[in-house]
Amino acid sequence: MSQQYGNATSTSLNDTTIIDANARTVHYKCGDCDQDVPLKRGEPIRCRNCGHRVLYKQRTNR
């Protein structure tokens, strides 16, 4: 009985982590044109405006 309960919780946790990883965007500043570039996990690190490949991560507000 505990095995069935353990499997059910592990699958629900895996589903939420997949959703969180795909939905989260991190904002960067282009090093050349200073445009705000939002990137998701797995996207190429490149400015969409000028194609520059140096991006600076913005500071978080805590």
mmCIF file of C-alpha atoms in Angstrom:
data_model
loop_
_atom_site.group_PDB
_atom_site.id
_atom_site.type_symbol
_atom_site.label_atom_id
_atom_site.label_comp_id
_atom_site.label_asym_id
_atom_site.label_seq_id
_atom_site.Cartn_x
_atom_site.Cartn_y
_atom_site.Cartn_z
ATOM 1 C CA MET A 1 0.000 0.000 0.000
ATOM 2 C CA SER A 2 2.816 2.437 0.788
ATOM 3 C CA GLN A 3 4.428 1.709 -2.576
ATOM 4 C CA GLN A 4 1.367 2.867 -4.470
ATOM 5 C CA TYR A 5 1.194 6.063 -2.438
ATOM 6 C CA GLY A 6 4.911 6.718 -2.946
ATOM 7 C CA ASN A 7 4.652 6.323 -6.708
ATOM 8 C CA ALA A 8 1.670 8.663 -6.932
ATOM 9 C CA THR A 9 3.475 11.467 -5.109
ATOM 10 C CA SER A 10 6.675 11.104 -7.111
ATOM 11 C CA THR A 11 4.860 11.422 -10.437
ATOM 12 C CA SER A 12 3.003 14.530 -9.300
ATOM 13 C CA LEU A 13 6.281 16.113 -8.156
ATOM 14 C CA ASN A 14 7.917 15.347 -11.490
ATOM 15 C CA ASP A 15 5.019 16.943 -13.367
ATOM 16 C CA THR A 16 5.295 20.183 -11.389
ATOM 17 C CA THR A 17 9.064 20.438 -11.858
ATOM 18 C CA ILE A 18 8.673 20.013 -15.612
ATOM 19 C CA ILE A 19 6.059 22.773 -15.712
ATOM 20 C CA ASP A 20 8.188 25.101 -13.562
ATOM 21 C CA ALA A 21 11.296 24.557 -15.695
ATOM 22 C CA ASN A 22 9.435 25.288 -18.924
ATOM 23 C CA ALA A 23 7.494 28.299 -17.638
ATOM 24 C CA ARG A 24 10.380 30.166 -15.967
ATOM 25 C CA THR A 25 12.064 32.898 -17.997
ATOM 26 C CA VAL A 26 15.208 34.720 -16.936
ATOM 27 C CA HIS A 27 15.822 38.252 -18.187
ATOM 28 C CA TYR A 28 19.230 39.278 -19.518
ATOM 29 C CA LYS A 29 20.655 42.493 -21.005
ATOM 30 C CA CYS A 30 22.440 42.402 -24.334
ATOM 31 C CA GLY A 31 26.069 43.521 -24.113
ATOM 32 C CA ASP A 32 25.893 45.318 -27.462
ATOM 33 C CA CYS A 33 22.464 46.974 -27.831
ATOM 34 C CA ASP A 34 21.267 46.939 -24.146
ATOM 35 C CA GLN A 35 17.955 45.317 -25.084
ATOM 36 C CA ASP A 36 16.119 43.175 -22.517
ATOM 37 C CA VAL A 37 16.304 39.522 -23.651
ATOM 38 C CA PRO A 38 14.028 36.985 -21.901
ATOM 39 C CA LEU A 39 15.359 33.425 -22.210
ATOM 40 C CA LYS A 40 13.847 30.096 -21.263
ATOM 41 C CA ARG A 41 15.778 26.936 -20.517
ATOM 42 C CA GLY A 42 17.282 25.408 -23.642
ATOM 43 C CA GLU A 43 17.053 28.510 -25.841
ATOM 44 C CA PRO A 44 20.222 29.679 -27.600
ATOM 45 C CA ILE A 45 22.115 32.439 -25.799
ATOM 46 C CA ARG A 46 21.800 35.165 -28.408
ATOM 47 C CA CYS A 47 20.196 38.612 -28.581
ATOM 48 C CA ARG A 48 17.054 38.590 -30.716
ATOM 49 C CA ASN A 49 17.652 42.161 -31.889
ATOM 50 C CA CYS A 50 21.309 42.241 -32.980
ATOM 51 C CA GLY A 51 22.503 38.612 -32.654
ATOM 52 C CA HIS A 52 25.206 39.451 -30.102
ATOM 53 C CA ARG A 53 26.153 36.470 -27.918
ATOM 54 C CA VAL A 54 27.254 38.267 -24.730
ATOM 55 C CA LEU A 55 24.317 38.634 -22.329
ATOM 56 C CA TYR A 56 24.426 39.970 -18.771
ATOM 57 C CA LYS A 57 22.090 38.571 -16.128
ATOM 58 C CA GLN A 58 20.060 41.224 -14.352
ATOM 59 C CA ARG A 59 20.092 41.434 -10.576
ATOM 60 C CA THR A 60 17.174 39.968 -8.671
ATOM 61 C CA ASN A 61 15.020 42.061 -6.335
ATOM 62 C CA ARG A 62 14.804 40.348 -2.971
#
